[in-house]
Tab-separated table of C-alpha atoms in Angstrom:
chain	number	residue	atom	x	y	z
A	663	ALA	CA	17.194	-2.967	-1.874
A	664	GLN	CA	18.013	-0.378	-4.476
A	665	SER	CA	19.137	3.057	-2.908
A	666	VAL	CA	20.828	6.167	-3.428
A	667	THR	CA	22.930	7.797	-0.697
A	668	GLN	CA	24.265	11.276	-0.239
A	669	PRO	CA	26.201	11.078	3.027
A	670	ASP	CA	26.621	14.800	3.513
A	671	ILE	CA	23.789	16.717	4.251
A	672	HIS	CA	25.150	20.008	4.210
A	673	ILE	CA	28.690	21.101	3.054
A	674	THR	CA	30.114	24.725	3.418
A	675	VAL	CA	33.085	25.560	1.315
A	676	SER	CA	34.961	29.148	0.753
A	677	GLU	CA	34.531	30.564	-2.707
A	678	GLY	CA	37.476	29.526	-4.801
A	679	ALA	CA	37.996	26.274	-3.069
A	680	SER	CA	37.347	22.692	-4.631
A	681	LEU	CA	34.294	20.783	-4.220
A	682	GLU	CA	33.585	17.190	-3.823
A	683	LEU	CA	29.913	15.810	-3.360
A	684	ARG	CA	29.619	11.940	-2.601
A	685	CYS	CA	26.841	9.854	-4.229
A	686	ASN	CA	26.985	6.127	-3.485
A	687	TYR	CA	24.445	3.917	-4.877
A	688	SER	CA	23.078	0.347	-4.320
A	689	TYR	CA	21.834	-1.558	-7.512
A	690	GLY	CA	22.110	-4.812	-9.256
A	691	ALA	CA	23.512	-3.742	-12.321
A	692	THR	CA	25.356	-0.612	-13.754
A	693	PRO	CA	22.847	2.205	-13.651
A	694	TYR	CA	22.434	5.275	-15.356
A	695	LEU	CA	23.837	8.194	-13.200
A	696	PHE	CA	22.752	11.842	-13.044
A	697	TRP	CA	23.532	14.660	-11.019
A	698	TYR	CA	20.839	17.409	-10.771
A	699	VAL	CA	20.994	21.008	-9.094
A	700	GLN	CA	18.272	22.786	-7.501
A	701	SER	CA	18.277	26.508	-6.647
A	702	PRO	CA	15.542	27.795	-4.444
A	703	GLY	CA	12.199	28.313	-6.431
A	704	GLN	CA	13.735	26.561	-9.420
A	705	GLY	CA	13.236	23.379	-11.139
A	706	LEU	CA	15.886	20.794	-11.149
A	707	GLN	CA	18.484	21.267	-13.681
A	708	LEU	CA	20.566	18.387	-15.136
A	709	LEU	CA	24.438	18.999	-14.464
A	710	LEU	CA	25.807	15.788	-16.015
A	711	LYS	CA	25.155	12.318	-16.799
A	712	TYR	CA	26.921	9.069	-17.023
A	713	PHE	CA	25.486	6.389	-19.357
A	714	SER	CA	28.694	4.179	-20.396
A	715	GLY	CA	32.120	4.602	-21.765
A	716	ASP	CA	34.255	7.129	-20.125
A	717	THR	CA	34.142	7.126	-16.748
A	718	LEU	CA	35.014	10.803	-16.181
A	719	VAL	CA	32.164	12.917	-17.377
A	720	GLN	CA	32.112	16.567	-18.129
A	721	GLY	CA	29.090	18.727	-17.139
A	722	ILE	CA	27.889	22.438	-17.092
A	723	LYS	CA	29.077	25.152	-15.091
A	724	GLY	CA	32.801	23.218	-14.898
A	725	PHE	CA	31.485	20.283	-12.930
A	726	GLU	CA	32.605	16.892	-13.579
A	727	ALA	CA	31.835	13.490	-11.920
A	728	GLU	CA	33.695	10.244	-11.881
A	729	PHE	CA	31.831	6.842	-12.153
A	730	LYS	CA	33.767	4.137	-9.989
A	731	ARG	CA	32.205	0.762	-10.381
A	732	SER	CA	34.374	-0.949	-7.596
A	733	GLN	CA	33.098	1.803	-5.296
A	734	SER	CA	29.564	1.959	-6.515
A	735	SER	CA	30.081	5.843	-6.292
A	736	PHE	CA	29.525	8.848	-8.722
A	737	ASN	CA	30.951	11.572	-6.863
A	738	LEU	CA	30.592	15.279	-8.193
A	739	ARG	CA	33.379	17.638	-8.263
A	740	LYS	CA	34.274	21.251	-8.884
A	741	PRO	CA	38.215	22.756	-8.759
A	742	SER	CA	36.994	26.080	-7.984
A	743	VAL	CA	33.520	27.115	-6.272
A	744	HIS	CA	31.629	30.219	-7.073
A	745	TRP	CA	29.181	32.059	-4.906
A	746	SER	CA	26.507	31.250	-7.474
A	747	ASP	CA	27.167	27.564	-6.909
A	748	ALA	CA	25.335	27.699	-3.641
A	749	ALA	CA	22.233	25.430	-4.060
A	750	GLU	CA	20.844	21.997	-3.431
A	751	TYR	CA	22.512	19.153	-5.366
A	752	PHE	CA	20.885	15.800	-5.968
A	753	CYS	CA	22.363	12.558	-7.398
A	754	ALA	CA	19.958	10.306	-9.129
A	755	VAL	CA	19.771	6.755	-10.544
A	756	GLY	CA	17.869	5.336	-13.454
A	757	THR	CA	17.986	1.557	-14.262
A	758	SER	CA	16.417	-0.217	-17.031
A	759	GLY	CA	13.149	1.347	-16.314
A	760	TYR	CA	12.540	4.956	-16.524
A	761	ALA	CA	12.006	6.470	-13.451
A	762	LEU	CA	14.770	8.139	-11.365
A	763	ASN	CA	15.551	7.249	-7.789
A	764	PHE	CA	16.890	10.293	-6.258
A	765	GLY	CA	19.245	10.771	-2.964
A	766	LYS	CA	18.162	13.402	-0.417
A	767	GLY	CA	20.389	15.904	-1.429
A	768	THR	CA	23.438	17.756	-0.303
A	769	SER	CA	22.930	21.665	0.473
A	770	LEU	CA	25.803	23.603	-0.599
A	771	LEU	CA	26.925	26.863	1.230
A	772	VAL	CA	29.552	28.946	-0.195
A	773	THR	CA	31.213	31.591	2.069
A	774	PRO	CA	33.294	34.588	0.934
B	1012	GLY	CA	7.315	25.797	-25.279
B	1013	ALA	CA	10.932	26.168	-24.283
B	1014	GLY	CA	10.551	24.623	-20.965
B	1015	VAL	CA	8.352	22.636	-18.841
B	1016	SER	CA	5.611	24.855	-17.660
B	1017	GLN	CA	3.589	24.135	-14.188
B	1018	SER	CA	0.780	25.937	-12.658
B	1019	PRO	CA	-0.080	27.233	-10.201
B	1020	ARG	CA	3.396	27.752	-8.805
B	1021	TYR	CA	1.768	28.166	-5.130
B	1022	LYS	CA	-1.601	26.718	-3.837
B	1023	VAL	CA	-2.997	26.745	-0.241
B	1024	ALA	CA	-5.771	24.707	0.330
B	1025	LYS	CA	-7.774	24.054	3.510
B	1026	ARG	CA	-7.909	20.065	4.500
B	1027	GLY	CA	-10.386	18.347	2.658
B	1028	GLN	CA	-10.128	20.501	-0.405
B	1029	ASP	CA	-9.388	18.946	-3.909
B	1030	VAL	CA	-6.392	20.659	-5.998
B	1031	ALA	CA	-5.758	20.306	-9.280
B	1032	LEU	CA	-1.854	20.919	-10.572
B	1033	ARG	CA	-1.209	21.311	-14.297
B	1034	CYS	CA	1.858	20.543	-16.201
B	1035	ASP	CA	2.763	21.654	-19.804
B	1036	PRO	CA	5.814	19.703	-21.170
B	1037	ILE	CA	8.044	20.282	-24.046
B	1038	SER	CA	6.156	20.196	-27.120
B	1039	GLY	CA	6.661	16.843	-28.615
B	1040	HIS	CA	8.039	15.095	-25.548
B	1041	VAL	CA	6.937	11.696	-25.255
B	1042	SER	CA	7.202	10.606	-21.354
B	1043	LEU	CA	5.780	12.695	-18.576
B	1044	PHE	CA	6.684	12.132	-15.098
B	1045	TRP	CA	5.328	13.478	-11.855
B	1046	TYR	CA	7.477	13.395	-8.799
B	1047	GLN	CA	6.812	14.702	-5.031
B	1048	GLN	CA	9.265	16.547	-3.150
B	1049	ALA	CA	8.667	16.928	0.505
B	1050	LEU	CA	10.654	19.490	2.378
B	1051	GLY	CA	14.215	18.847	2.812
B	1052	GLN	CA	13.820	15.486	0.794
B	1053	GLY	CA	14.755	14.351	-2.761
B	1054	PRO	CA	12.052	13.859	-5.444
B	1055	GLU	CA	9.834	10.722	-5.219
B	1056	PHE	CA	8.461	9.159	-8.074
B	1057	LEU	CA	4.666	9.281	-8.379
B	1058	THR	CA	3.495	8.403	-11.931
B	1059	TYR	CA	4.572	7.840	-15.544
B	1060	PHE	CA	2.693	8.785	-18.700
B	1061	GLN	CA	4.024	7.697	-22.239
B	1062	ASN	CA	1.974	9.762	-24.615
B	1063	GLU	CA	-1.675	9.550	-23.228
B	1064	ALA	CA	-1.229	6.214	-21.551
B	1065	GLN	CA	-0.453	6.008	-17.993
B	1066	LEU	CA	2.048	2.981	-17.679
B	1067	ASP	CA	3.051	3.130	-14.213
B	1068	LYS	CA	1.253	4.714	-11.386
B	1069	SER	CA	2.875	2.890	-8.675
B	1070	GLY	CA	4.121	5.765	-6.669
B	1071	LEU	CA	0.967	7.576	-5.960
B	1072	PRO	CA	0.462	7.408	-2.451
B	1073	SER	CA	-3.268	6.864	-2.195
B	1074	ASP	CA	-6.420	6.522	-4.127
B	1075	ARG	CA	-6.874	10.406	-3.353
B	1076	PHE	CA	-4.130	11.237	-6.157
B	1077	PHE	CA	-4.996	10.844	-9.601
B	1078	ALA	CA	-3.182	11.828	-12.910
B	1079	GLU	CA	-4.417	12.261	-16.320
B	1080	ARG	CA	-2.739	13.209	-19.662
B	1081	PRO	CA	-5.773	12.536	-22.051
B	1082	GLU	CA	-4.316	14.053	-25.419
B	1083	GLY	CA	-0.680	12.924	-24.991
B	1084	SER	CA	0.480	16.737	-24.021
B	1085	VAL	CA	-0.899	18.541	-20.968
B	1086	SER	CA	-1.246	16.597	-17.897
B	1087	THR	CA	-3.258	17.092	-14.564
B	1088	LEU	CA	-2.365	15.701	-11.302
B	1089	LYS	CA	-5.429	15.892	-8.766
B	1090	ILE	CA	-5.454	15.421	-5.058
B	1091	GLN	CA	-8.886	14.791	-3.528
B	1092	ARG	CA	-9.895	15.593	0.070
B	1093	THR	CA	-6.414	16.893	0.605
B	1094	GLN	CA	-4.375	16.155	3.935
B	1095	GLN	CA	-1.567	17.852	5.752
B	1096	GLU	CA	0.909	15.250	4.700
B	1097	ASP	CA	0.242	16.241	1.102
B	1098	SER	CA	1.994	19.533	1.680
B	1099	ALA	CA	5.021	19.067	-0.739
B	1100	VAL	CA	6.431	20.525	-4.042
B	1101	TYR	CA	5.155	18.611	-6.970
B	1102	LEU	CA	7.434	18.490	-9.943
B	1103	CYS	CA	6.626	17.586	-13.419
B	1104	ALA	CA	9.254	16.340	-15.877
B	1105	SER	CA	9.224	15.439	-19.453
B	1106	SER	CA	11.528	13.362	-21.986
B	1107	PHE	CA	11.834	13.074	-25.786
B	1108	LEU	CA	12.227	9.292	-25.156
B	1109	GLY	CA	9.978	6.757	-24.331
B	1110	VAL	CA	10.739	4.085	-21.629
B	1111	SER	CA	14.324	3.929	-21.233
B	1112	GLY	CA	16.831	4.164	-18.293
B	1113	ALA	CA	18.721	6.617	-20.128
B	1114	ASN	CA	16.055	8.999	-20.096
B	1115	VAL	CA	17.068	12.682	-19.570
B	1116	LEU	CA	14.449	14.399	-17.833
B	1117	THR	CA	13.502	18.285	-18.121
B	1118	PHE	CA	12.098	19.484	-14.948
B	1119	GLY	CA	9.541	22.231	-14.336
B	1120	ALA	CA	9.899	24.700	-11.519
B	1121	GLY	CA	7.025	22.931	-9.671
B	1122	SER	CA	3.862	23.345	-7.689
B	1123	ARG	CA	4.240	24.179	-4.173
B	1124	LEU	CA	1.044	22.661	-2.134
B	1125	THR	CA	0.660	23.729	1.365
B	1126	VAL	CA	-2.396	22.211	3.030
B	1127	LEU	CA	-3.646	24.009	6.222
């Protein structure tokens, strides 16, 4: 069955520390991959996407993600977290269709 | 407009009432999606429009849910005889492209429905 898994429900990091949020997917073919961020009361904002080509993609706000086909993963990283990065992060997968399948999200808390 | 606009932002309904949620997509966007996001969950696909045609409504949870986009722009999601399990944030998204897995969706802020 097709699925998107974000293993970490909550993550806490100190401001200035590095961040990695995990995403694993299970699909028959290479999917299109996305990371969205959702702040309280806000809509989902696209951070970055992978369609093809270079497996390391750069996004907004200093985020990057690496597609690893062998591990079926698309982990999100940021070298130095800012307090304003505290939010809910969603990994999403699109296939040959049009709808996105979202993971359940990872809630990021940033401590001083 | 500059973004996807949804109204109302908040709606409280008594169980059994009908509600209507509106979505104004980005002008010129062909595709329009509705998603349902329950508390603590990721968004779940409800339905998809390409222009005025509803091409997929497989995610609608019951026949109490109905969506339309009669002129290919504004869309309305209607929920009849609301139940407590309908409480969620309803997200609308639009995209310039038609059917394609490479769709980049722009989401609205959502309509939070609370059914008492």
